[in-house]
mmCIF file of C-alpha atoms and ligand atoms in Angstrom:
data_model
loop_
_atom_site.group_PDB
_atom_site.id
_atom_site.type_symbol
_atom_site.label_atom_id
_atom_site.label_comp_id
_atom_site.label_asym_id
_atom_site.label_seq_id
_atom_site.Cartn_x
_atom_site.Cartn_y
_atom_site.Cartn_z
ATOM 1 C CA MET D 212 -9.833 41.391 19.530
ATOM 2 C CA LYS D 213 -11.115 44.597 19.674
ATOM 3 C CA SER D 214 -14.584 43.677 19.467
ATOM 4 C CA ILE D 215 -17.069 40.871 20.227
ATOM 5 C CA ALA D 216 -20.790 39.482 20.311
ATOM 6 C CA ILE D 217 -22.996 37.615 22.546
ATOM 7 C CA LEU D 218 -26.263 36.121 21.987
ATOM 8 C CA THR D 219 -28.406 33.929 24.227
ATOM 9 C CA SER D 220 -30.007 30.813 22.509
ATOM 10 C CA GLY D 221 -32.677 27.900 22.981
ATOM 11 C CA GLY D 222 -34.638 27.868 25.958
ATOM 12 C CA ASP D 223 -34.301 30.573 28.552
ATOM 13 C CA ALA D 224 -32.838 29.570 31.754
ATOM 14 C CA ALA D 225 -32.407 31.698 34.904
ATOM 15 C CA GLY D 226 -28.665 32.787 35.053
ATOM 16 C CA MET D 227 -28.447 34.331 31.167
ATOM 17 C CA ASN D 228 -28.752 38.172 32.190
ATOM 18 C CA ALA D 229 -25.599 37.251 34.553
ATOM 19 C CA ALA D 230 -23.707 35.730 32.263
ATOM 20 C CA ILE D 231 -24.090 38.971 29.715
ATOM 21 C CA ARG D 232 -23.273 41.020 32.258
ATOM 22 C CA ALA D 233 -20.266 39.101 33.124
ATOM 23 C CA VAL D 234 -19.054 39.168 29.275
ATOM 24 C CA THR D 235 -19.946 42.725 28.591
ATOM 25 C CA ARG D 236 -18.351 43.724 31.581
ATOM 26 C CA SER D 237 -15.103 41.829 31.516
ATOM 27 C CA ALA D 238 -14.595 42.414 27.611
ATOM 28 C CA LEU D 239 -14.950 46.032 28.533
ATOM 29 C CA ASP D 240 -12.669 46.019 31.514
ATOM 30 C CA GLN D 241 -10.027 44.777 28.363
ATOM 31 C CA GLY D 242 -10.764 47.519 26.181
ATOM 32 C CA VAL D 243 -13.352 45.318 23.552
ATOM 33 C CA THR D 244 -16.232 46.518 22.416
ATOM 34 C CA VAL D 245 -19.137 44.267 22.698
ATOM 35 C CA HIS D 246 -22.515 43.849 20.914
ATOM 36 C CA GLY D 247 -25.708 42.137 22.072
ATOM 37 C CA VAL D 248 -27.437 40.269 19.395
ATOM 38 C CA ARG D 249 -31.238 40.057 19.719
ATOM 39 C CA GLN D 250 -33.422 36.870 19.697
ATOM 40 C CA GLY D 251 -30.393 34.578 19.211
ATOM 41 C CA TRP D 252 -29.076 33.009 16.072
ATOM 42 C CA GLN D 253 -32.432 34.891 13.948
ATOM 43 C CA GLY D 254 -31.199 38.455 15.426
ATOM 44 C CA LEU D 255 -27.398 37.774 13.795
ATOM 45 C CA ILE D 256 -29.051 36.784 10.482
ATOM 46 C CA VAL D 257 -31.804 39.738 10.460
ATOM 47 C CA ASP D 258 -28.924 42.161 12.088
ATOM 48 C CA GLN D 259 -30.482 42.938 14.933
ATOM 49 C CA ILE D 260 -27.377 44.097 16.555
ATOM 50 C CA ASP D 261 -26.544 46.472 19.811
ATOM 51 C CA VAL D 262 -23.614 47.888 20.981
ATOM 52 C CA LEU D 263 -23.882 47.603 24.921
ATOM 53 C CA ASN D 264 -21.851 49.207 27.311
ATOM 54 C CA ALA D 265 -21.827 48.558 31.424
ATOM 55 C CA ARG D 266 -24.942 50.712 31.968
ATOM 56 C CA ASP D 267 -27.138 48.391 29.726
ATOM 57 C CA VAL D 268 -26.291 45.604 31.538
ATOM 58 C CA GLY D 269 -26.868 47.158 35.058
ATOM 59 C CA ASN D 270 -29.653 45.847 37.558
ATOM 60 C CA ILE D 271 -30.295 42.631 35.536
ATOM 61 C CA ILE D 272 -28.391 40.123 37.630
ATOM 62 C CA GLN D 273 -31.092 39.013 39.327
ATOM 63 C CA ILE D 274 -33.938 38.806 36.835
ATOM 64 C CA GLY D 275 -34.314 35.464 35.176
ATOM 65 C CA GLY D 276 -34.541 34.691 30.887
ATOM 66 C CA THR D 277 -32.533 37.134 28.975
ATOM 67 C CA PHE D 278 -32.725 40.585 27.890
ATOM 68 C CA LEU D 279 -31.563 40.365 24.881
ATOM 69 C CA GLY D 280 -34.335 37.332 23.511
ATOM 70 C CA SER D 281 -34.015 34.352 22.707
ATOM 71 C CA ALA D 282 -35.156 31.945 19.759
ATOM 72 C CA ARG D 283 -35.162 28.847 18.320
ATOM 73 C CA SER D 284 -34.033 29.660 14.439
ATOM 74 C CA LYS D 285 -34.369 27.366 11.794
ATOM 75 C CA GLU D 286 -33.101 29.724 9.287
ATOM 76 C CA PHE D 287 -29.638 29.050 10.573
ATOM 77 C CA ARG D 288 -30.097 25.418 10.520
ATOM 78 C CA GLU D 289 -29.330 26.483 6.376
ATOM 79 C CA GLU D 290 -26.116 27.199 5.049
ATOM 80 C CA SER D 291 -27.723 30.355 3.689
ATOM 81 C CA GLY D 292 -28.876 31.784 6.887
ATOM 82 C CA ARG D 293 -25.559 31.248 8.631
ATOM 83 C CA SER D 294 -24.024 33.170 5.497
ATOM 84 C CA ARG D 295 -26.242 35.967 6.586
ATOM 85 C CA ALA D 296 -24.816 35.942 10.021
ATOM 86 C CA LEU D 297 -21.269 35.608 8.651
ATOM 87 C CA ARG D 298 -21.829 38.816 6.342
ATOM 88 C CA ASN D 299 -23.359 40.929 9.390
ATOM 89 C CA LEU D 300 -20.439 40.081 11.598
ATOM 90 C CA SER D 301 -18.064 40.680 9.299
ATOM 91 C CA ARG D 302 -19.740 43.993 8.192
ATOM 92 C CA ARG D 303 -19.773 45.339 12.278
ATOM 93 C CA GLY D 304 -16.137 44.174 12.111
ATOM 94 C CA ILE D 305 -17.166 41.631 14.834
ATOM 95 C CA GLU D 306 -14.296 39.035 15.585
ATOM 96 C CA GLY D 307 -15.512 37.050 17.615
ATOM 97 C CA LEU D 308 -18.865 35.451 19.302
ATOM 98 C CA VAL D 309 -20.094 34.350 22.976
ATOM 99 C CA VAL D 310 -22.843 31.790 22.427
ATOM 100 C CA ILE D 311 -25.295 31.159 25.702
ATOM 101 C CA GLY D 312 -26.914 28.007 25.666
ATOM 102 C CA GLY D 313 -27.819 24.656 25.269
ATOM 103 C CA ASN D 314 -27.242 21.917 23.733
ATOM 104 C CA GLY D 315 -29.080 23.018 20.192
ATOM 105 C CA SER D 316 -27.537 26.397 20.435
ATOM 106 C CA GLN D 317 -24.245 24.527 20.756
ATOM 107 C CA THR D 318 -24.385 22.601 17.890
ATOM 108 C CA GLY D 319 -25.236 26.043 15.960
ATOM 109 C CA SER D 320 -21.933 27.453 17.811
ATOM 110 C CA TYR D 321 -20.068 24.554 16.213
ATOM 111 C CA MET D 322 -21.451 25.210 12.906
ATOM 112 C CA LEU D 323 -20.185 28.543 12.616
ATOM 113 C CA SER D 324 -17.066 27.572 14.106
ATOM 114 C CA GLN D 325 -16.905 24.978 11.428
ATOM 115 C CA LEU D 326 -16.396 27.817 8.738
ATOM 116 C CA GLY D 327 -13.877 29.369 10.757
ATOM 117 C CA PHE D 328 -15.293 32.115 12.628
ATOM 118 C CA PRO D 329 -14.000 32.472 16.536
ATOM 119 C CA VAL D 330 -17.468 31.112 18.680
ATOM 120 C CA VAL D 331 -16.716 30.106 22.119
ATOM 121 C CA GLY D 332 -20.288 28.499 24.182
ATOM 122 C CA ILE D 333 -21.038 28.812 27.905
ATOM 123 C CA ALA D 334 -22.855 26.183 29.125
ATOM 124 C CA SER D 335 -26.541 27.235 29.697
ATOM 125 C CA THR D 336 -29.798 25.383 30.208
ATOM 126 C CA ILE D 337 -32.288 23.916 32.915
ATOM 127 C CA ASP D 338 -31.918 20.286 31.370
ATOM 128 C CA ASN D 339 -28.542 19.826 32.260
ATOM 129 C CA ASP D 340 -27.807 17.705 29.300
ATOM 130 C CA LEU D 341 -24.513 18.852 28.029
ATOM 131 C CA TYR D 342 -21.167 17.392 27.922
ATOM 132 C CA GLY D 343 -18.222 19.425 28.429
ATOM 133 C CA THR D 344 -19.845 20.686 32.051
ATOM 134 C CA ASP D 345 -20.846 19.249 35.610
ATOM 135 C CA VAL D 346 -23.252 21.889 35.839
ATOM 136 C CA SER D 347 -25.206 24.384 33.228
ATOM 137 C CA ILE D 348 -26.566 27.606 33.576
ATOM 138 C CA GLY D 349 -30.462 27.549 34.910
ATOM 139 C CA CYS D 350 -30.414 23.920 36.268
ATOM 140 C CA ASP D 351 -29.735 25.113 40.155
ATOM 141 C CA THR D 352 -32.437 27.067 39.772
ATOM 142 C CA ALA D 353 -35.249 24.908 37.863
ATOM 143 C CA ILE D 354 -34.262 22.690 40.627
ATOM 144 C CA ASN D 355 -35.376 24.882 43.064
ATOM 145 C CA VAL D 356 -38.460 26.044 42.011
ATOM 146 C CA THR D 357 -39.289 22.376 41.217
ATOM 147 C CA LEU D 358 -38.758 21.671 44.557
ATOM 148 C CA GLU D 359 -40.387 24.499 46.151
ATOM 149 C CA ALA D 360 -43.782 22.989 44.285
ATOM 150 C CA ILE D 361 -42.975 20.077 45.859
ATOM 151 C CA ASP D 362 -42.542 20.934 49.511
ATOM 152 C CA ARG D 363 -46.038 22.945 49.034
ATOM 153 C CA LEU D 364 -47.603 20.055 47.208
ATOM 154 C CA ARG D 365 -46.715 17.800 49.988
ATOM 155 C CA THR D 366 -48.425 19.855 52.204
ATOM 156 C CA THR D 367 -51.853 19.977 51.040
ATOM 157 C CA GLY D 368 -51.177 16.287 50.334
ATOM 158 C CA SER D 369 -50.563 15.598 54.209
ATOM 159 C CA SER D 370 -54.115 17.632 54.632
ATOM 160 C CA HIS D 371 -56.036 15.301 52.210
ATOM 161 C CA THR D 372 -54.092 12.082 52.041
ATOM 162 C CA ARG D 373 -53.257 12.540 48.946
ATOM 163 C CA ALA D 374 -50.283 11.141 46.821
ATOM 164 C CA PHE D 375 -49.572 14.054 43.673
ATOM 165 C CA LEU D 376 -47.711 13.440 40.540
ATOM 166 C CA VAL D 377 -45.270 16.528 39.988
ATOM 167 C CA GLU D 378 -44.358 16.562 36.448
ATOM 168 C CA THR D 379 -41.115 18.457 35.573
ATOM 169 C CA MET D 380 -38.794 19.869 32.539
ATOM 170 C CA GLY D 381 -35.588 18.146 31.589
ATOM 171 C CA ARG D 382 -36.417 17.304 27.679
ATOM 172 C CA ASP D 383 -34.907 13.717 27.310
ATOM 173 C CA CYS D 384 -32.820 13.937 30.318
ATOM 174 C CA GLY D 385 -33.967 13.128 33.874
ATOM 175 C CA TYR D 386 -31.597 15.387 35.959
ATOM 176 C CA LEU D 387 -33.751 18.065 37.116
ATOM 177 C CA ALA D 388 -36.414 15.610 38.093
ATOM 178 C CA MET D 389 -33.852 13.674 39.746
ATOM 179 C CA MET D 390 -32.361 15.909 41.762
ATOM 180 C CA ALA D 391 -35.509 17.656 42.941
ATOM 181 C CA GLY D 392 -37.222 14.722 43.862
ATOM 182 C CA LEU D 393 -34.083 13.521 45.755
ATOM 183 C CA ALA D 394 -33.584 16.777 47.422
ATOM 184 C CA GLY D 395 -37.873 16.781 47.907
ATOM 185 C CA GLY D 396 -37.864 12.844 49.700
ATOM 186 C CA ALA D 397 -39.729 11.698 46.781
ATOM 187 C CA GLU D 398 -41.760 8.678 47.216
ATOM 188 C CA VAL D 399 -40.967 7.770 43.582
ATOM 189 C CA ILE D 400 -38.980 9.340 40.254
ATOM 190 C CA SER D 401 -39.777 8.304 37.494
ATOM 191 C CA THR D 402 -36.914 10.060 34.818
ATOM 192 C CA PRO D 403 -36.764 8.737 30.819
ATOM 193 C CA GLU D 404 -32.968 6.564 32.224
ATOM 194 C CA PHE D 405 -34.687 5.167 35.347
ATOM 195 C CA GLU D 406 -38.986 5.373 34.102
ATOM 196 C CA VAL D 407 -41.029 3.649 36.666
ATOM 197 C CA PRO D 408 -44.134 1.611 34.987
ATOM 198 C CA ALA D 409 -47.789 2.712 36.309
ATOM 199 C CA GLU D 410 -48.424 -0.589 37.685
ATOM 200 C CA ALA D 411 -44.811 0.337 39.944
ATOM 201 C CA ILE D 412 -46.085 3.269 40.899
ATOM 202 C CA ALA D 413 -49.110 2.202 41.914
ATOM 203 C CA GLU D 414 -47.787 -0.804 44.094
ATOM 204 C CA ARG D 415 -45.010 1.546 45.731
ATOM 205 C CA LEU D 416 -48.186 4.435 46.402
ATOM 206 C CA ARG D 417 -50.600 1.326 47.913
ATOM 207 C CA ALA D 418 -47.357 0.310 50.240
ATOM 208 C CA ALA D 419 -46.859 3.868 51.308
ATOM 209 C CA TYR D 420 -50.574 4.304 51.783
ATOM 210 C CA GLU D 421 -50.611 1.468 54.117
ATOM 211 C CA ARG D 422 -47.466 1.899 56.041
ATOM 212 C CA GLY D 423 -49.479 4.827 57.427
ATOM 213 C CA LYS D 424 -48.497 8.124 54.929
ATOM 214 C CA THR D 425 -50.533 10.824 54.870
ATOM 215 C CA HIS D 426 -48.924 11.657 51.561
ATOM 216 C CA ALA D 427 -46.858 10.991 48.767
ATOM 217 C CA ILE D 428 -45.100 12.431 45.891
ATOM 218 C CA VAL D 429 -44.109 11.140 42.738
ATOM 219 C CA VAL D 430 -41.876 13.183 40.853
ATOM 220 C CA ILE D 431 -42.185 12.428 36.857
ATOM 221 C CA ALA D 432 -39.472 14.150 34.010
ATOM 222 C CA GLU D 433 -41.191 14.970 30.628
ATOM 223 C CA GLY D 434 -39.304 12.706 28.787
ATOM 224 C CA VAL D 435 -40.684 9.268 30.186
ATOM 225 C CA LYS D 436 -42.954 7.559 27.689
ATOM 226 C CA GLU D 437 -45.736 7.214 30.758
ATOM 227 C CA ASN D 438 -46.017 11.036 32.013
ATOM 228 C CA ALA D 439 -48.484 12.309 34.194
ATOM 229 C CA ALA D 440 -51.364 12.613 31.871
ATOM 230 C CA HIS D 441 -50.602 9.160 30.991
ATOM 231 C CA ILE D 442 -50.360 8.066 34.573
ATOM 232 C CA MET D 443 -53.855 9.709 35.978
ATOM 233 C CA SER D 444 -55.884 8.280 32.848
ATOM 234 C CA HIS D 445 -53.924 4.758 33.631
ATOM 235 C CA PHE D 446 -55.762 4.731 37.556
ATOM 236 C CA GLU D 447 -59.109 6.581 36.089
ATOM 237 C CA LYS D 448 -60.089 2.424 35.751
ATOM 238 C CA ASP D 449 -59.258 1.368 38.765
ATOM 239 C CA ARG D 450 -58.481 4.132 41.290
ATOM 240 C CA ARG D 451 -58.071 1.338 44.597
ATOM 241 C CA MET D 452 -55.095 0.388 42.871
ATOM 242 C CA VAL D 453 -53.250 3.620 44.638
ATOM 243 C CA GLY D 454 -54.701 3.938 47.799
ATOM 244 C CA PHE D 455 -54.359 7.717 48.408
ATOM 245 C CA GLU D 456 -56.489 10.301 46.387
ATOM 246 C CA LEU D 457 -54.732 11.142 43.305
ATOM 247 C CA ARG D 458 -53.809 14.661 41.707
ATOM 248 C CA ALA D 459 -51.224 15.826 38.810
ATOM 249 C CA THR D 460 -49.471 19.489 38.658
ATOM 250 C CA VAL D 461 -47.454 19.778 35.322
ATOM 251 C CA LEU D 462 -45.165 22.446 36.431
ATOM 252 C CA GLY D 463 -44.002 22.845 32.900
ATOM 253 C CA HIS D 464 -42.458 26.817 31.708
ATOM 254 C CA VAL D 465 -43.021 27.271 35.190
ATOM 255 C CA VAL D 466 -39.510 26.203 36.297
ATOM 256 C CA ARG D 467 -37.920 28.367 33.793
ATOM 257 C CA GLY D 468 -38.906 31.689 34.429
ATOM 258 C CA ALA D 469 -37.721 32.482 37.907
ATOM 259 C CA GLN D 470 -35.426 34.762 39.716
ATOM 260 C CA PRO D 471 -31.550 33.200 39.562
ATOM 261 C CA THR D 472 -30.515 31.280 42.737
ATOM 262 C CA ALA D 473 -27.152 32.447 43.781
ATOM 263 C CA PHE D 474 -25.499 29.281 42.237
ATOM 264 C CA ASP D 475 -26.676 30.535 39.396
ATOM 265 C CA ARG D 476 -25.654 33.617 39.188
ATOM 266 C CA LEU D 477 -22.344 32.830 40.234
ATOM 267 C CA LEU D 478 -21.819 30.282 37.748
ATOM 268 C CA ALA D 479 -22.970 32.399 35.069
ATOM 269 C CA THR D 480 -20.440 34.945 36.203
ATOM 270 C CA ARG D 481 -17.293 32.732 36.695
ATOM 271 C CA LEU D 482 -18.259 31.059 33.209
ATOM 272 C CA GLY D 483 -18.966 34.607 31.425
ATOM 273 C CA VAL D 484 -15.365 36.127 32.236
ATOM 274 C CA ALA D 485 -13.748 32.757 31.315
ATOM 275 C CA ALA D 486 -15.395 32.556 28.057
ATOM 276 C CA VAL D 487 -13.958 36.319 27.464
ATOM 277 C CA LYS D 488 -10.325 35.026 28.900
ATOM 278 C CA SER D 489 -10.400 32.206 26.322
ATOM 279 C CA LEU D 490 -11.239 34.355 23.066
ATOM 280 C CA ASN D 491 -8.404 36.792 24.292
ATOM 281 C CA GLU D 492 -6.261 33.934 24.101
ATOM 282 C CA GLY D 493 -7.080 32.760 21.022
ATOM 283 C CA VAL D 494 -8.882 29.772 22.200
ATOM 284 C CA PHE D 495 -11.983 29.303 20.127
ATOM 285 C CA GLY D 496 -14.522 26.288 18.723
ATOM 286 C CA VAL D 497 -14.673 25.519 22.989
ATOM 287 C CA LEU D 498 -17.322 25.085 25.168
ATOM 288 C CA ILE D 499 -16.694 27.151 28.526
ATOM 289 C CA GLY D 500 -18.242 24.714 31.586
ATOM 290 C CA GLU D 501 -17.356 23.493 34.895
ATOM 291 C CA GLN D 502 -15.767 19.923 35.794
ATOM 292 C CA GLY D 503 -14.661 18.909 39.138
ATOM 293 C CA GLY D 504 -14.767 22.427 40.136
ATOM 294 C CA GLU D 505 -12.658 23.743 37.670
ATOM 295 C CA ILE D 506 -13.946 25.808 34.807
ATOM 296 C CA THR D 507 -12.922 23.439 31.880
ATOM 297 C CA ARG D 508 -12.671 24.213 27.659
ATOM 298 C CA THR D 509 -14.284 21.516 26.036
ATOM 299 C CA PRO D 510 -13.878 21.329 21.957
ATOM 300 C CA LEU D 511 -17.259 22.138 20.730
ATOM 301 C CA ALA D 512 -16.932 19.084 18.222
ATOM 302 C CA ASP D 513 -16.924 16.445 21.269
ATOM 303 C CA ILE D 514 -20.385 18.144 21.963
ATOM 304 C CA ALA D 515 -22.214 18.982 18.891
ATOM 305 C CA GLY D 516 -25.234 16.679 18.822
ATOM 306 C CA LYS D 517 -25.012 14.928 21.936
ATOM 307 C CA THR D 518 -26.545 14.350 25.193
ATOM 308 C CA LYS D 519 -24.702 13.828 28.375
ATOM 309 C CA PRO D 520 -26.926 10.875 30.012
ATOM 310 C CA ILE D 521 -27.543 11.146 33.957
ATOM 311 C CA SER D 522 -25.574 9.800 36.294
ATOM 312 C CA THR D 523 -25.427 6.327 37.131
ATOM 313 C CA ASN D 524 -24.921 6.805 40.830
ATOM 314 C CA LEU D 525 -27.906 8.854 40.936
ATOM 315 C CA ILE D 526 -30.224 6.351 39.554
ATOM 316 C CA GLU D 527 -28.625 4.290 42.035
ATOM 317 C CA LEU D 528 -29.393 6.540 44.538
ATOM 318 C CA ALA D 529 -32.758 6.978 43.570
ATOM 319 C CA ARG D 530 -33.447 3.571 43.487
ATOM 320 C CA ILE D 531 -31.937 2.635 47.141
ATOM 321 C CA LEU D 532 -34.002 5.736 48.380
ATOM 322 C CA ALA D 533 -37.372 4.626 46.635
ATOM 323 C CA LYS D 534 -37.515 1.765 49.413
HETATM 324 O O1 LIG Q 286 -34.453 23.165 26.720
HETATM 325 C C1 LIG Q 286 -35.328 23.780 28.113
HETATM 326 C C2 LIG Q 286 -36.231 23.282 27.958
HETATM 327 O O2 LIG Q 286 -37.291 23.668 28.871
HETATM 328 C C3 LIG Q 286 -36.829 21.926 28.001
HETATM 329 O O3 LIG Q 286 -37.001 21.434 29.454
HETATM 330 C C4 LIG Q 286 -38.111 21.376 26.997
HETATM 331 O O4 LIG Q 286 -38.470 20.688 26.776
HETATM 332 C C5 LIG Q 286 -38.382 22.547 26.181
HETATM 333 O O5 LIG Q 286 -37.453 23.384 26.900
HETATM 334 C C6 LIG Q 286 -39.259 23.473 25.743
HETATM 335 O O6 LIG Q 286 -39.279 24.169 24.562
HETATM 336 P P1 LIG Q 286 -40.065 25.495 24.546
HETATM 337 O O7 LIG Q 286 -39.822 26.605 25.366
HETATM 338 O O8 LIG Q 286 -39.957 25.726 23.382
HETATM 339 O O9 LIG Q 286 -41.654 24.904 24.511
#
C-alpha cells in the first residue's frame, strides 16, 4: 500500500490526536503517504483532504479532541454519500483508510468495507460500548474527569452535609459512570444496566445520613430512565425523604475535552501502529482493539450496529459495595 487516509468520526475522545500521530508516523516509516480527512466522513464526501507529514502531527499527543475535526454525517448513511467518498479516495490514489471512532463510526467503516474498500477501524469512544475491545481510547480520561468531579463534590458536600447527584456521559452504556463511581466510593451508582429508582436512592441516602455521614455521592449515567433532573424534581415534593440537602451536577461534555491520560495516549499509540500494520499485511474490514492485554483484530461485521453491555462482574461489584 502506497497511500492511506485517516479520519476521526463521532464524538471526540481524548487520545484521538495520539492515535492520528501514531498512524501517520508509523505509515511514513513504511514509506506510505498519509492523508488527513477533515470533519470525519463528511470531509471524505466533500473532499476536505490534506497530506500529513511528521511535523503536522507534532505537539498534539498531549492535546484532547481531534485536530482533524469530527462530525456525525447524515450524508454518509446514504449510498450517494458513500459513492462520492469512494470517488474522492480513488481520484487521489488512496488505497486504504483508518477510521478512529466509536459505534456509529465503525458501522460506517463496515459499510465502506462492504463496497470493497480496505478499511481498518480503531476503537475510540468515551462510552466504551464497542465490541472487539476491552477498552476504547478516551474512556480512561473521561473516567478520570468524572472522578475528579466526584472528589471535589465530596469535599464541598462534607462542608455542608450535602448529598450530590453527579450525572456523567456514556449514552446507553453505564461503564463510565460505574468505573468512576467505584473509584470514587460513591454511595449509589445508577446505570442503564443497573438502574436504581429514585425511591431506592432516597432510602440509601437517608440511611447514610442516619449513620452520621457528612456527605453522599450518587453517580448517574446519562442513559438511565430517571436522570438527575428527574430525581431532583422527585425529591422536590418531599425533601425529608433524603435526609441530606441535595444538589445535582450534570457534567456533560466536560468529560470529553480533557488532556488525555497516560493510559489513553499509550493505548492510542499502540492501536494506531497496529492499524497501519494490519493495512500493510492486507488484513482489512477489522476493528483494532485490545482484549486481555493483547492487540486484536475483530471483523467489522461482528461489531457493526451492536453495543457491548457492561460486564456483569462490575454490576455485582457495585451491588456489594453499595451497602
Ligand atoms: O458517544 C460519546 C458521547 O459523548 C456520549 O456519551 C453522549 O451521549 C454523546 O456522545 C453526546 O453527543 P453530542 O456530542 O453529539 O452531543
